[in-house]
Short mmCIF file of C-alpha atoms in Angstrom, two decimals:
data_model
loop_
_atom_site.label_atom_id
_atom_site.label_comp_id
_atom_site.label_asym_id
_atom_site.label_seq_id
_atom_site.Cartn_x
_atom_site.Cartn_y
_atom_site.Cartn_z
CA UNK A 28 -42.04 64.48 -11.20
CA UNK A 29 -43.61 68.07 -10.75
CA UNK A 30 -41.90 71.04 -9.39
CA UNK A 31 -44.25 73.71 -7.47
CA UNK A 32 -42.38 77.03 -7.52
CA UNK A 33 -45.75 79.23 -6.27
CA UNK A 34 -47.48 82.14 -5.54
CA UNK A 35 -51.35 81.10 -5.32
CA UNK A 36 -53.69 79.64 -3.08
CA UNK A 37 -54.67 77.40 -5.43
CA UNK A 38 -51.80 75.63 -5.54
CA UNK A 39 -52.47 73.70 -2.28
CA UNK A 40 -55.36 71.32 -4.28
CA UNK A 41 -52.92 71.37 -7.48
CA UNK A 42 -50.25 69.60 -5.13
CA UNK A 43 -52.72 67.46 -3.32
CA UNK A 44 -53.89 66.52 -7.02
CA UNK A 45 -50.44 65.63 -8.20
CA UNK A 46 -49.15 63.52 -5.44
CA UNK A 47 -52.14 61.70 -5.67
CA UNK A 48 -51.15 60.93 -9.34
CA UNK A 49 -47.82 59.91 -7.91
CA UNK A 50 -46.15 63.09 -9.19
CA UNK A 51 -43.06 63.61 -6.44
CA UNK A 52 -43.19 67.58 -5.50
CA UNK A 53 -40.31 69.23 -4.95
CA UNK A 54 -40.69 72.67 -3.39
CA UNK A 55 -38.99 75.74 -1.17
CA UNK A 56 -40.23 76.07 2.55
CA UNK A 57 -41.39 79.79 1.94
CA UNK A 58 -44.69 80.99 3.49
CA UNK A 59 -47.59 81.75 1.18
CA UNK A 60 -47.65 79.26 -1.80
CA UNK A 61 -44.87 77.47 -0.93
CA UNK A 62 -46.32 76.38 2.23
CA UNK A 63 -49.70 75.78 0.53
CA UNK A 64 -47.96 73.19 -1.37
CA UNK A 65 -46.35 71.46 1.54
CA UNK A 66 -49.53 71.78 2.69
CA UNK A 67 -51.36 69.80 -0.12
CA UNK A 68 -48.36 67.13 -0.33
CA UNK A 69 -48.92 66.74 2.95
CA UNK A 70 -53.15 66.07 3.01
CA UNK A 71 -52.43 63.54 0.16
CA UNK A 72 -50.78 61.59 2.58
CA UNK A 73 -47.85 60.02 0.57
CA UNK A 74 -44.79 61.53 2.54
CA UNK A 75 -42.47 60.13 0.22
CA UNK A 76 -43.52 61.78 -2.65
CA UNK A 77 -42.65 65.51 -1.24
CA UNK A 78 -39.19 67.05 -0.52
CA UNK A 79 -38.64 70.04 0.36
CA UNK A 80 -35.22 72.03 -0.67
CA UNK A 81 -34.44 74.98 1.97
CA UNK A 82 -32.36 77.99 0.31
CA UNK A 83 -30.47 78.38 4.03
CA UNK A 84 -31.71 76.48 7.63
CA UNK A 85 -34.56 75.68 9.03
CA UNK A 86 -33.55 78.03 11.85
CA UNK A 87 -33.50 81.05 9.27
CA UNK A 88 -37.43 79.95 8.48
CA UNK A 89 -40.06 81.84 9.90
CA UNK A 90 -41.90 79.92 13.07
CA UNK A 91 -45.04 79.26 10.73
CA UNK A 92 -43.18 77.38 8.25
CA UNK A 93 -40.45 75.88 10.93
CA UNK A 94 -43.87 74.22 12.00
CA UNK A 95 -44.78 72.96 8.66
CA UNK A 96 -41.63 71.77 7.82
CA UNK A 97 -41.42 69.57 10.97
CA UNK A 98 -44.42 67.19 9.27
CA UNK A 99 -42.14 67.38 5.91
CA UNK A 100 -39.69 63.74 5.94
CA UNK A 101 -37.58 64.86 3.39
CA UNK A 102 -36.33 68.09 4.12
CA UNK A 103 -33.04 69.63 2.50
CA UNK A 104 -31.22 72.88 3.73
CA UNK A 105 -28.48 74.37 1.07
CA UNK A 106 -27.78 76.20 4.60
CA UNK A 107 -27.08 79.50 2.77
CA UNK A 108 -27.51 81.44 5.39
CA UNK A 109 -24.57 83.92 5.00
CA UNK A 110 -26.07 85.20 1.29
CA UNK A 111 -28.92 87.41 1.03
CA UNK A 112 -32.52 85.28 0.68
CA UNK A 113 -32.56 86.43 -3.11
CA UNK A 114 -29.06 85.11 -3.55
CA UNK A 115 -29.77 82.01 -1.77
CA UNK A 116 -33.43 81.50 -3.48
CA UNK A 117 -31.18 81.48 -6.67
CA UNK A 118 -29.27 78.50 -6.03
CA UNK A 119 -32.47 76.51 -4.25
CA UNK A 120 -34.33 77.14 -7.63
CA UNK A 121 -31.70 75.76 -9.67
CA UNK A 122 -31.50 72.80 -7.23
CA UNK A 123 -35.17 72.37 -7.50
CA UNK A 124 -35.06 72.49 -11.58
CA UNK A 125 -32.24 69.83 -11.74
CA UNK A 126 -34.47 67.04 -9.30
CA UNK A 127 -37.83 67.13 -11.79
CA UNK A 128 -38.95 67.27 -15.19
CA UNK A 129 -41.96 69.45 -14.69
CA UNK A 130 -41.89 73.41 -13.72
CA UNK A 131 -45.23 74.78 -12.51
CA UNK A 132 -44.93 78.70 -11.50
CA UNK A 133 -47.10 80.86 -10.35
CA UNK A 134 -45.66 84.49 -10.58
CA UNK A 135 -46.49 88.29 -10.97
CA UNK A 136 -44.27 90.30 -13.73
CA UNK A 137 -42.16 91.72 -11.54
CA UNK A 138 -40.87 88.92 -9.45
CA UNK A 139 -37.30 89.11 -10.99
CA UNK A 140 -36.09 85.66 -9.16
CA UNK A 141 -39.04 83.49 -10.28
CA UNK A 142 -38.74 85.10 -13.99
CA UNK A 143 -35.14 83.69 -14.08
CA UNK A 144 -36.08 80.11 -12.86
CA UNK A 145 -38.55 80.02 -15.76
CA UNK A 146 -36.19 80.74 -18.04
CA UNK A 147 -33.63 78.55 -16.44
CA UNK A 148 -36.12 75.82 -17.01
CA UNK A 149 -37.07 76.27 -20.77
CA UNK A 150 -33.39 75.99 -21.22
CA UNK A 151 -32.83 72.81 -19.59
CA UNK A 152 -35.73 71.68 -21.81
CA UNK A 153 -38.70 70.69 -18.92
CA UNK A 154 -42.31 71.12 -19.21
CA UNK A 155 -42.62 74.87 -17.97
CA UNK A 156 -45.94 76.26 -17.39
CA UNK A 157 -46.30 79.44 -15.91
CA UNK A 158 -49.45 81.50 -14.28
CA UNK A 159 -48.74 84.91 -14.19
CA UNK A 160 -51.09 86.55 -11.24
CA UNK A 161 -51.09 90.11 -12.05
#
């Protein structure tokens, strides 16, 4: 199993790559890399090997990734939605860490949240490899 926590274009052929390995992705519905992720999950066409773990609703998504997420079969909301998105992105990332064995990140510096995840990650002993963008 192979977690995609992104920021990167490129991630939409690394998830297309791994579910055709029969890695299972587990990801955010975010817009940017997150959705380039679903995206790539998706074009592999093995619907069972991507979930997707909402910090709040699917109402609280934007419409772009709403769309997305209605191709997505497995599709979790934390339903959050009273925290702040930073708050709430928290507790989805820890979710995330606990369902694979595998952390791939792609980050800049300064993206506080994402730093934390990584180090959540190399203390619950998975594989973490990080990209830093910047």
């Amino acid at each position: 199993m192979c977690l995609a926590l992104a920021r990167a274009p490129c991630v939409q052929l690394l998830s297309y790559a791994l579910v055709l390995s029969d890695n299972h992705i587990f990801t955010s519905g975010a817009t940017g890399t997150h959705a380039a992720a679903i995206r790539g999950a998706l074009r592999a066409e093995n619907p069972e090997l991507l979930t997707v773990i909402l910090p709040q609703t699917v109402a609280r998504q934007p419409r772009e990734i709403r769309e997305l997420i209605g191709q997505v079969q497995r599709v979790i909301e934390l339903g959050h939605d009273q925290l702040p998105l930073d708050a709430a992105s928290r507790i989805c990332n820890s979710e995330l860490l606990s369902k694979g064995d595998q952390l791939i990140v792609f980050a800049f510096h300064d993206s506080k949240t994402l730093r934390e995840t990584i180090e959540e990650g190399k203390a619950m002993q998975l594989l973490v490899t990080v990209l830093f963008l910047d």
